[in-house]
Short mmCIF file of C-alpha atoms and ligand atoms in Angstrom, two decimals:
data_model
loop_
_atom_site.label_atom_id
_atom_site.label_comp_id
_atom_site.label_asym_id
_atom_site.label_seq_id
_atom_site.Cartn_x
_atom_site.Cartn_y
_atom_site.Cartn_z
CA MET C 1 0.00 0.00 0.00
CA LYS C 2 1.34 3.42 -0.96
CA PHE C 3 0.70 6.62 1.00
CA ILE C 4 1.74 10.18 0.13
CA ASN C 5 1.21 13.22 2.33
CA LEU C 6 0.37 15.91 -0.27
CA THR C 7 0.38 18.84 2.18
CA ARG C 8 3.39 21.14 1.81
CA ARG C 9 4.48 21.06 5.47
CA THR C 10 3.72 19.29 8.74
CA GLU C 11 0.91 21.64 9.77
CA ILE C 12 -2.83 22.31 9.47
CA GLY C 13 -2.82 23.69 5.94
CA ALA C 14 -4.07 22.30 2.64
CA ASN C 15 -4.96 18.77 3.78
CA CYS C 16 -4.59 16.18 1.04
CA TYR C 17 -3.37 12.57 1.07
CA TYR C 18 -2.96 9.78 -1.50
CA LEU C 19 -3.60 6.12 -0.83
CA GLY C 20 -2.82 3.50 -3.51
CA ALA C 21 -3.49 -0.23 -3.31
CA GLY C 22 -3.81 -3.09 -5.82
CA GLY C 23 -3.41 -0.85 -8.88
CA GLN C 24 -6.12 1.57 -7.68
CA GLY C 25 -5.82 4.87 -5.87
CA VAL C 26 -7.82 7.49 -4.00
CA VAL C 27 -7.14 11.04 -2.84
CA LEU C 28 -8.36 11.83 0.69
CA ASP C 29 -9.45 15.50 0.99
CA CYS C 30 -8.16 18.40 -1.11
CA GLY C 31 -7.92 21.53 0.99
CA MET C 32 -6.75 25.07 0.45
CA HIS C 33 -4.26 26.67 2.85
CA PRO C 34 -6.01 29.40 4.85
CA LYS C 35 -2.91 31.62 5.10
CA GLU C 36 -1.14 31.10 1.75
CA VAL C 37 -2.14 32.61 -1.60
CA GLY C 38 -1.87 31.48 -5.23
CA GLU C 39 -0.19 28.17 -6.07
CA MET C 40 1.26 27.91 -2.56
CA ALA C 41 -2.26 27.56 -1.15
CA LEU C 42 -2.75 24.32 -3.12
CA PRO C 43 -1.61 20.84 -2.04
CA LEU C 44 1.27 19.11 -3.92
CA LEU C 45 -1.05 17.95 -6.72
CA ALA C 46 1.81 17.45 -9.23
CA ASN C 47 3.03 14.53 -7.07
CA LEU C 48 -0.02 12.59 -8.30
CA ASN C 49 1.39 12.46 -11.86
CA GLY C 50 1.67 8.89 -13.10
CA LEU C 51 -0.36 7.43 -10.21
CA PRO C 52 -3.81 5.90 -10.63
CA VAL C 53 -6.49 8.20 -9.18
CA ASP C 54 -9.89 6.50 -9.29
CA ALA C 55 -11.74 8.49 -6.65
CA LEU C 56 -11.58 11.67 -4.54
CA LEU C 57 -13.00 11.13 -1.06
CA LEU C 58 -13.89 14.19 1.02
CA SER C 59 -14.21 14.02 4.81
CA HIS C 60 -16.01 17.34 5.37
CA ALA C 61 -16.52 20.81 3.94
CA HIS C 62 -14.08 23.02 5.87
CA LEU C 63 -11.91 24.80 3.30
CA ASP C 64 -8.69 23.21 4.61
CA HIS C 65 -10.23 19.90 3.39
CA ILE C 66 -12.31 20.82 0.31
CA GLY C 67 -11.01 24.24 -0.86
CA SER C 68 -8.91 23.01 -3.84
CA LEU C 69 -11.28 20.27 -5.02
CA PRO C 70 -12.28 21.96 -8.33
CA VAL C 71 -8.56 22.27 -9.26
CA LEU C 72 -7.95 18.58 -8.56
CA MET C 73 -11.12 17.63 -10.51
CA ARG C 74 -9.77 19.59 -13.52
CA GLN C 75 -6.47 17.66 -13.30
CA GLN C 76 -8.08 14.24 -12.67
CA PRO C 77 -11.24 14.28 -14.82
CA GLN C 78 -11.59 10.47 -14.71
CA ALA C 79 -11.90 10.35 -10.89
CA ARG C 80 -15.29 9.96 -9.19
CA ILE C 81 -15.98 12.22 -6.22
CA PHE C 82 -17.64 11.11 -2.98
CA MET C 83 -18.82 12.88 0.17
CA THR C 84 -21.83 12.92 2.51
CA GLU C 85 -24.92 14.80 1.35
CA PRO C 86 -24.66 17.63 3.94
CA THR C 87 -20.97 18.08 3.00
CA ALA C 88 -22.01 18.49 -0.65
CA ALA C 89 -24.60 21.17 0.24
CA ILE C 90 -22.12 23.08 2.43
CA GLY C 91 -19.19 22.58 0.03
CA ASP C 92 -21.19 24.00 -2.88
CA ALA C 93 -21.89 27.24 -0.96
CA LEU C 94 -18.37 27.54 0.48
CA LEU C 95 -16.58 27.01 -2.86
CA HIS C 96 -18.73 29.65 -4.60
CA ASN C 97 -17.96 32.04 -1.73
CA SER C 98 -14.28 31.18 -2.16
CA VAL C 99 -14.47 32.16 -5.88
CA ASN C 100 -15.85 35.57 -4.78
CA VAL C 101 -13.03 36.04 -2.25
CA MET C 102 -10.35 35.05 -4.80
CA THR C 103 -11.89 37.35 -7.43
CA ARG C 104 -11.64 40.27 -4.95
CA GLU C 105 -7.99 39.37 -4.27
CA ARG C 106 -7.09 39.16 -7.96
CA GLU C 107 -5.58 42.66 -8.00
CA GLU C 108 -3.15 41.75 -5.20
CA VAL C 109 -2.35 38.14 -6.12
CA GLY C 110 -2.41 38.35 -9.93
CA VAL C 111 -4.11 36.76 -12.91
CA ILE C 112 -3.81 33.26 -11.46
CA TYR C 113 -6.89 34.20 -9.34
CA PRO C 114 -9.51 32.94 -9.07
CA LEU C 115 -8.00 29.42 -9.11
CA PHE C 116 -11.41 28.19 -10.33
CA THR C 117 -14.60 29.88 -11.49
CA HIS C 118 -18.29 29.82 -10.55
CA ARG C 119 -19.10 27.88 -13.73
CA GLU C 120 -16.38 25.32 -13.03
CA THR C 121 -17.71 24.96 -9.46
CA ASP C 122 -21.23 24.37 -10.79
CA ARG C 123 -19.97 21.69 -13.20
CA ALA C 124 -17.91 20.13 -10.41
CA THR C 125 -20.77 19.89 -7.91
CA ASP C 126 -22.94 18.16 -10.55
CA ARG C 127 -20.50 15.24 -10.46
CA TRP C 128 -20.39 14.75 -6.69
CA GLN C 129 -21.82 11.46 -5.44
CA HIS C 130 -23.39 11.28 -1.98
CA CYS C 131 -22.43 8.58 0.52
CA ARG C 132 -24.70 7.50 3.32
CA LEU C 133 -22.99 6.70 6.62
CA GLY C 134 -22.32 2.98 7.01
CA GLN C 135 -22.83 2.14 3.32
CA PRO C 136 -19.82 0.47 1.65
CA PHE C 137 -18.87 1.59 -1.88
CA THR C 138 -16.19 0.66 -4.43
CA VAL C 139 -14.25 3.43 -6.19
CA ASP C 140 -16.46 3.03 -9.30
CA GLY C 141 -19.46 4.07 -7.21
CA GLU C 142 -21.05 0.64 -6.81
CA ARG C 143 -22.17 -0.76 -3.49
CA SER C 144 -19.43 -3.13 -2.52
CA GLN C 145 -21.21 -6.27 -1.26
CA ALA C 146 -20.01 -9.60 -2.65
CA ARG C 147 -16.93 -8.17 -4.31
CA PRO C 148 -13.43 -9.63 -4.19
CA ASN C 149 -11.85 -8.23 -1.05
CA ASP C 150 -8.63 -7.07 -2.72
CA GLU C 151 -10.59 -4.35 -4.53
CA LEU C 152 -10.45 -0.91 -2.92
CA SER C 153 -13.71 -0.12 -1.12
CA PHE C 154 -14.68 2.50 1.42
CA GLU C 155 -17.36 3.46 3.93
CA TYR C 156 -18.20 6.71 5.74
CA CYS C 157 -18.85 7.03 9.50
CA ASP C 158 -19.94 9.97 11.69
CA ALA C 159 -17.01 12.13 12.91
CA GLY C 160 -18.92 14.68 15.06
CA HIS C 161 -16.95 17.94 14.42
CA VAL C 162 -19.41 19.79 12.07
CA LEU C 163 -22.52 18.93 10.04
CA GLY C 164 -21.65 16.27 7.44
CA ALA C 165 -18.18 15.45 8.82
CA ALA C 166 -17.18 11.81 8.40
CA GLY C 167 -14.24 9.48 8.87
CA ILE C 168 -13.50 7.11 5.97
CA ILE C 169 -12.86 3.37 6.43
CA LEU C 170 -10.91 1.99 3.44
CA ARG C 171 -10.46 -1.70 2.68
CA ALA C 172 -7.97 -3.11 0.18
CA GLU C 173 -5.54 -6.04 -0.10
CA GLY C 174 -7.26 -7.64 2.89
CA ARG C 175 -6.35 -4.73 5.16
CA THR C 176 -8.33 -1.91 6.74
CA VAL C 177 -7.16 1.71 6.79
CA PHE C 178 -9.12 4.35 8.73
CA TYR C 179 -8.77 8.06 7.89
CA THR C 180 -10.48 10.09 10.65
CA GLY C 181 -10.57 13.51 8.97
CA ASP C 182 -11.34 16.10 11.68
CA VAL C 183 -13.03 14.46 14.66
CA ASN C 184 -14.71 15.30 17.94
CA PHE C 185 -15.48 12.38 20.28
CA ASP C 186 -17.51 14.53 22.69
CA ASP C 187 -20.94 16.07 22.23
CA GLN C 188 -20.87 19.79 21.48
CA THR C 189 -23.88 22.01 22.26
CA LEU C 190 -25.56 20.97 19.00
CA THR C 191 -23.48 18.31 17.23
CA LYS C 192 -23.12 14.86 18.81
CA GLY C 193 -19.75 13.13 19.17
CA ALA C 194 -18.19 10.72 16.64
CA VAL C 195 -19.32 7.13 16.16
CA PHE C 196 -16.07 5.46 15.09
CA PRO C 197 -14.98 1.81 14.72
CA GLU C 198 -12.79 0.65 17.60
CA SER C 199 -11.40 -2.64 16.28
CA GLY C 200 -10.20 -4.31 13.08
CA ILE C 201 -8.12 -1.31 11.96
CA ASP C 202 -4.61 -2.07 10.63
CA VAL C 203 -3.61 1.48 9.75
CA LEU C 204 -5.03 4.52 11.56
CA ILE C 205 -4.54 7.96 9.95
CA ILE C 206 -5.61 10.46 12.62
CA GLU C 207 -5.70 14.21 13.17
CA ALA C 208 -3.63 15.83 15.95
CA THR C 209 -4.93 19.45 16.01
CA ARG C 210 -4.94 19.90 19.79
CA GLY C 211 -1.81 17.84 20.53
CA ASP C 212 -0.02 20.76 22.21
CA SER C 213 -2.87 21.98 24.44
CA PRO C 214 -3.78 19.90 27.49
CA LEU C 215 -7.39 19.78 28.65
CA PRO C 216 -7.69 22.01 31.79
CA GLU C 217 -8.15 20.11 35.07
CA GLY C 218 -11.84 19.32 35.70
CA PHE C 219 -12.98 20.73 32.34
CA SER C 220 -16.58 20.15 31.28
CA ARG C 221 -18.47 21.71 28.39
CA GLU C 222 -21.42 22.42 30.65
CA ALA C 223 -19.31 24.40 33.12
CA GLU C 224 -17.63 26.23 30.23
CA GLU C 225 -21.04 27.17 28.80
CA ARG C 226 -22.04 28.56 32.20
CA ARG C 227 -18.80 30.59 32.40
CA PHE C 228 -19.54 31.95 28.88
CA ALA C 229 -23.12 32.94 29.81
CA GLU C 230 -21.94 34.71 33.00
CA ALA C 231 -19.23 36.55 31.06
CA LEU C 232 -21.81 37.73 28.51
CA THR C 233 -24.02 39.12 31.30
CA ARG C 234 -21.05 40.94 32.88
CA ALA C 235 -20.10 42.36 29.46
CA PHE C 236 -23.60 43.76 28.96
CA ASP C 237 -23.52 45.19 32.51
CA ARG C 238 -20.39 47.13 31.50
CA GLY C 239 -22.58 48.85 28.92
CA GLY C 240 -20.92 47.33 25.86
CA CYS C 241 -21.44 44.77 23.13
CA VAL C 242 -19.66 41.43 22.62
CA LEU C 243 -17.89 40.32 19.44
CA VAL C 244 -17.43 36.55 19.10
CA PRO C 245 -15.20 35.74 16.11
CA VAL C 246 -16.44 32.43 14.64
CA PHE C 247 -16.00 30.14 11.65
CA ALA C 248 -19.02 30.39 9.34
CA LEU C 249 -19.36 26.59 9.34
CA GLY C 250 -19.78 24.87 12.69
CA LYS C 251 -18.78 27.42 15.34
CA THR C 252 -21.49 29.93 14.29
CA GLN C 253 -24.20 27.29 14.70
CA GLU C 254 -22.77 26.02 18.02
CA VAL C 255 -22.73 29.60 19.38
CA LEU C 256 -26.32 30.18 18.18
CA ALA C 257 -27.38 26.94 19.92
CA MET C 258 -25.70 28.13 23.15
CA ILE C 259 -27.46 31.51 22.93
CA TYR C 260 -30.75 29.65 22.45
CA LYS C 261 -30.07 27.60 25.61
CA PHE C 262 -28.93 30.66 27.62
CA LYS C 263 -32.04 32.64 26.70
CA ARG C 264 -34.42 29.76 27.43
CA SER C 265 -32.93 29.17 30.86
CA LYS C 266 -32.80 32.95 31.51
CA MET C 267 -29.01 32.85 31.90
CA ILE C 268 -28.94 35.90 29.61
CA GLY C 269 -31.66 38.35 28.61
CA ASP C 270 -33.35 38.46 25.22
CA VAL C 271 -30.37 40.18 23.50
CA PRO C 272 -30.22 40.71 19.72
CA VAL C 273 -27.69 38.56 17.83
CA TYR C 274 -25.91 39.39 14.54
CA ILE C 275 -24.22 36.94 12.15
CA GLY C 276 -22.57 37.32 8.72
CA GLY C 277 -23.96 36.50 5.27
CA LEU C 278 -22.00 33.29 4.70
CA SER C 279 -22.77 32.16 8.26
CA SER C 280 -26.46 32.71 7.58
CA LYS C 281 -26.24 30.43 4.50
CA MET C 282 -24.49 27.77 6.59
CA THR C 283 -27.13 28.13 9.32
CA GLU C 284 -29.94 27.61 6.78
CA ILE C 285 -28.22 24.38 5.67
CA TYR C 286 -27.93 23.28 9.33
CA ASP C 287 -31.66 23.90 9.80
CA ARG C 288 -32.71 22.20 6.56
CA ARG C 289 -30.56 19.13 7.23
CA ALA C 290 -31.20 18.81 10.95
CA ASN C 291 -32.52 15.27 10.41
CA GLN C 292 -29.39 14.14 8.50
CA THR C 293 -27.11 14.38 11.49
CA ALA C 294 -26.91 13.17 15.09
CA ARG C 295 -27.81 16.13 17.29
CA VAL C 296 -28.10 16.95 20.96
CA MET C 297 -31.20 19.06 20.18
CA PRO C 298 -32.60 17.25 17.14
CA ARG C 299 -35.58 19.52 16.55
CA LEU C 300 -33.95 22.90 17.18
CA GLN C 301 -34.25 25.23 14.17
CA LEU C 302 -31.69 27.97 14.73
CA PHE C 303 -33.03 30.67 12.40
CA PRO C 304 -36.63 30.81 13.66
CA GLU C 305 -35.71 30.17 17.33
CA VAL C 306 -32.72 32.54 17.71
CA GLY C 307 -33.70 35.00 14.96
CA PRO C 308 -30.24 36.39 14.18
CA PHE C 309 -29.90 39.60 12.16
CA VAL C 310 -27.65 39.28 9.12
CA LEU C 311 -24.79 41.65 8.28
CA ASN C 312 -22.73 41.57 5.09
CA GLY C 313 -19.69 43.30 3.58
CA LYS C 314 -21.81 46.39 2.72
CA THR C 315 -24.05 46.73 5.78
CA ILE C 316 -21.16 46.22 8.23
CA ALA C 317 -19.88 49.68 7.25
CA ASP C 318 -22.89 51.38 8.86
CA ALA C 319 -23.45 48.88 11.69
CA PRO C 320 -22.65 50.67 14.97
CA ALA C 321 -21.34 48.68 17.94
CA ARG C 322 -24.54 48.83 19.99
CA PRO C 323 -24.47 47.94 23.69
CA GLY C 324 -26.22 44.77 24.82
CA ARG C 325 -25.75 42.89 21.53
CA ILE C 326 -23.85 39.80 20.45
CA TYR C 327 -21.98 39.95 17.14
CA ALA C 328 -20.99 36.38 16.16
CA LEU C 329 -19.05 37.25 13.00
CA SER C 330 -16.61 35.35 10.79
CA SER C 331 -13.81 34.80 10.16
CA GLY C 332 -12.76 32.93 13.28
CA MET C 333 -9.12 33.94 12.84
CA MET C 334 -10.13 37.58 12.12
CA THR C 335 -8.43 37.60 8.72
CA PRO C 336 -8.06 41.21 7.41
CA LYS C 337 -11.12 42.54 5.47
CA THR C 338 -13.49 39.96 7.00
CA LEU C 339 -16.48 41.06 9.13
CA SER C 340 -14.91 40.06 12.46
CA ASN C 341 -11.71 41.99 11.66
CA ILE C 342 -13.55 45.14 10.53
CA PHE C 343 -15.84 45.06 13.56
CA ALA C 344 -13.06 44.30 16.07
CA ARG C 345 -11.16 47.40 15.02
CA ARG C 346 -14.17 49.48 16.19
CA LEU C 347 -14.09 47.90 19.65
CA LEU C 348 -10.36 47.69 20.43
CA ASP C 349 -9.86 51.05 22.17
CA ARG C 350 -13.28 51.12 23.93
CA PRO C 351 -13.16 49.67 27.48
CA GLU C 352 -16.94 49.02 27.64
CA HIS C 353 -16.83 46.51 24.76
CA SER C 354 -15.68 42.86 24.78
CA ILE C 355 -14.21 40.31 22.39
CA PHE C 356 -14.71 36.64 23.37
CA PHE C 357 -12.72 33.89 21.64
CA VAL C 358 -14.42 30.49 21.42
CA GLY C 359 -12.13 28.33 19.28
CA TYR C 360 -8.78 27.69 17.68
CA ALA C 361 -6.86 30.57 16.10
CA ASP C 362 -3.51 30.23 14.38
CA PRO C 363 -1.00 32.06 16.65
CA GLU C 364 0.10 34.29 13.74
CA SER C 365 -3.44 35.22 12.66
CA PRO C 366 -4.94 38.57 13.86
CA ALA C 367 -7.09 36.62 16.38
CA GLY C 368 -4.01 34.76 17.63
CA ILE C 369 -2.04 38.02 17.95
CA LEU C 370 -4.91 39.73 19.79
CA GLN C 371 -5.25 36.81 22.25
CA LYS C 372 -1.62 37.33 23.33
CA SER C 373 -1.81 41.15 23.53
CA GLN C 374 -1.60 43.02 26.85
CA PRO C 375 -3.90 45.87 27.97
CA ASN C 376 -2.90 49.27 26.48
CA GLU C 377 -0.47 47.61 24.04
CA LEU C 378 -0.67 48.97 20.47
CA VAL C 379 -2.42 46.36 18.33
CA SER C 380 -2.67 46.14 14.55
CA LEU C 381 -5.21 43.70 13.12
CA ASP C 382 -4.78 44.88 9.51
CA GLU C 383 -1.52 46.28 8.18
CA ASP C 384 -3.47 48.74 5.99
CA GLU C 385 -4.99 50.36 9.09
CA PRO C 386 -3.37 52.28 12.01
CA ALA C 387 -2.59 50.37 15.24
CA VAL C 388 -4.70 51.28 18.27
CA PRO C 389 -4.20 50.73 22.02
CA LEU C 390 -5.98 47.67 23.38
CA ARG C 391 -8.58 48.87 25.89
CA CYS C 392 -11.54 46.52 25.33
CA HIS C 393 -12.17 43.43 27.43
CA LEU C 394 -10.84 40.05 26.16
CA ASP C 395 -11.76 36.55 27.29
CA GLN C 396 -11.24 33.01 25.97
CA PHE C 397 -13.49 29.95 26.11
CA GLN C 398 -12.82 26.35 25.12
CA PHE C 399 -15.48 25.22 22.64
CA SER C 400 -13.21 23.50 20.11
CA ALA C 401 -14.85 21.33 17.42
CA HIS C 402 -11.78 19.07 17.60
CA ALA C 403 -11.23 16.17 19.99
CA SER C 404 -9.01 16.87 23.01
CA ARG C 405 -5.55 15.31 22.77
CA GLU C 406 -6.49 13.07 25.71
CA SER C 407 -9.52 11.62 23.89
CA ILE C 408 -7.51 11.13 20.65
CA LEU C 409 -4.88 9.20 22.62
CA GLU C 410 -7.58 7.18 24.36
CA TYR C 411 -9.01 6.23 20.96
CA ILE C 412 -5.59 5.32 19.54
CA LYS C 413 -5.07 3.01 22.54
CA LYS C 414 -8.46 1.32 22.02
CA VAL C 415 -7.79 0.72 18.31
CA ALA C 416 -4.15 -0.32 18.86
CA PRO C 417 -3.37 -0.21 15.11
CA LYS C 418 -0.30 -1.88 13.60
CA LYS C 419 0.59 1.45 12.02
CA LEU C 420 -0.36 4.94 13.18
CA VAL C 421 -0.08 7.90 10.77
CA LEU C 422 -0.24 11.37 12.41
CA VAL C 423 -1.55 14.28 10.31
CA HIS C 424 -3.37 17.66 10.64
CA GLY C 425 -1.28 19.20 13.41
CA ASP C 426 1.52 21.71 13.92
CA VAL C 427 4.91 20.19 14.76
CA PRO C 428 4.63 20.46 18.61
CA ALA C 429 1.13 18.90 18.47
CA ILE C 430 2.30 15.99 16.30
CA GLU C 431 5.35 15.53 18.55
CA TRP C 432 3.26 15.22 21.73
CA MET C 433 0.96 12.72 20.04
CA ARG C 434 3.92 10.72 18.67
CA ALA C 435 5.69 10.50 22.03
CA SER C 436 2.49 9.69 23.96
CA ALA C 437 1.34 7.02 21.48
CA ALA C 438 4.84 5.48 21.42
CA ALA C 439 4.83 5.19 25.23
CA ALA C 440 1.34 3.65 25.28
CA LEU C 441 1.70 1.29 22.30
CA PRO C 442 5.29 0.06 21.92
CA GLU C 443 4.20 -2.49 19.24
CA THR C 444 2.70 0.16 16.95
CA GLU C 445 4.79 1.69 14.17
CA ILE C 446 4.24 5.47 14.30
CA ILE C 447 4.64 7.47 11.11
CA VAL C 448 4.80 11.25 10.68
CA PRO C 449 4.59 11.32 6.87
CA PRO C 450 7.09 13.74 5.29
CA PRO C 451 5.42 16.06 2.72
CA GLY C 452 5.50 14.81 -0.88
CA VAL C 453 7.30 11.55 -0.12
CA GLU C 454 5.82 8.20 -1.15
CA ILE C 455 5.88 5.73 1.74
CA GLU C 456 4.90 2.08 2.02
CA LEU C 457 2.17 1.35 4.55
ZN1 ZN V 501 -12.66 20.77 10.02
ZN1 ZN V 502 -9.22 20.61 9.33
#
């Protein structure tokens, strides 16, 4: 069995992996790097030259997993494309949004942008095939019962994380490989935890996002939700508003579900909530597909129950920071020119306002920089704008959509695979996972796959 890590570095960037067995091959995910631009944002797709590529299997619709898919489809027109139905609905909307963003950046980046067009995205989505959880398929799209077991087949299973997210069980040459994609083993406020196989796995390819951050002593999501609700009330008592930078997919809907709970149990008053345009599209998909996913609150419809107001790139210009309101705006990392970045710059030097972080931010992103800043320090969130002294209130909460490192390690121990492949983590995170897994499972071969290099599994 051949495996190639097609990401450019050991990091959370443009996730993409190749698996070849018995003369057939599949590509697992095809992401776009959130911080790079142009060609450098793509995975190492040229390394696929000369290899059989029969199918492209997508784990979920976050852009670091699906963002370059139309480019790969152009290069591999013979390959069939598989994903869950909710991932297809979300991916369609996110890729079109990504064309708009790249078109706006064309002046800065050059004629290479956009890397794909709206029309190409439409043609691409027409060819996507939907996989039900627990249904085995072969790479030619047939159900795989009663087939010779050396043929490559695969099956999707629920990964928690966000709507539509799935791990992929692959079988070939009499062996079983399991690619987790992004996973959360615990229930979030809305999305239930993963339902993953725990035995019969020879090779486990698993994410390591949170490998360098230990779970705080005595942590529980319920207690963290309570701390969040109390902090919101205190923020409103200071006479200000609260900005919560969020990812459009996943974190927005989890925050809306928390606000719903807080209001119902009178933990906060009936405060108005604002979200962005892309987040509102994602929220509509969450509502429409509520029955296609395992949920803590299966019947909750976020739009009618929470009634968020929607801001976009135009209306944000005139949207004042009103006291007593929650602005749950994307992007989560506060990338320059996004709603959360524009809005945050209005709050920074005003002590009555607050910014609450609720998830992962790359340490070099504006959100990461702000998290580390000290009161009264000059902060710049956009190099095109003047720096201002930090006077607003900051707080951080742990509502990650990724499994804790402790629960990932627990799962690795249960599975006890012959080979363990560590992906989707920065170097310190991968290192912690490697050392901890090696101590727990001395029989297991642990592989940190070097970028672009073909290895034998
Ligand atoms: Zn993800
Ligand atoms: Zn990811």
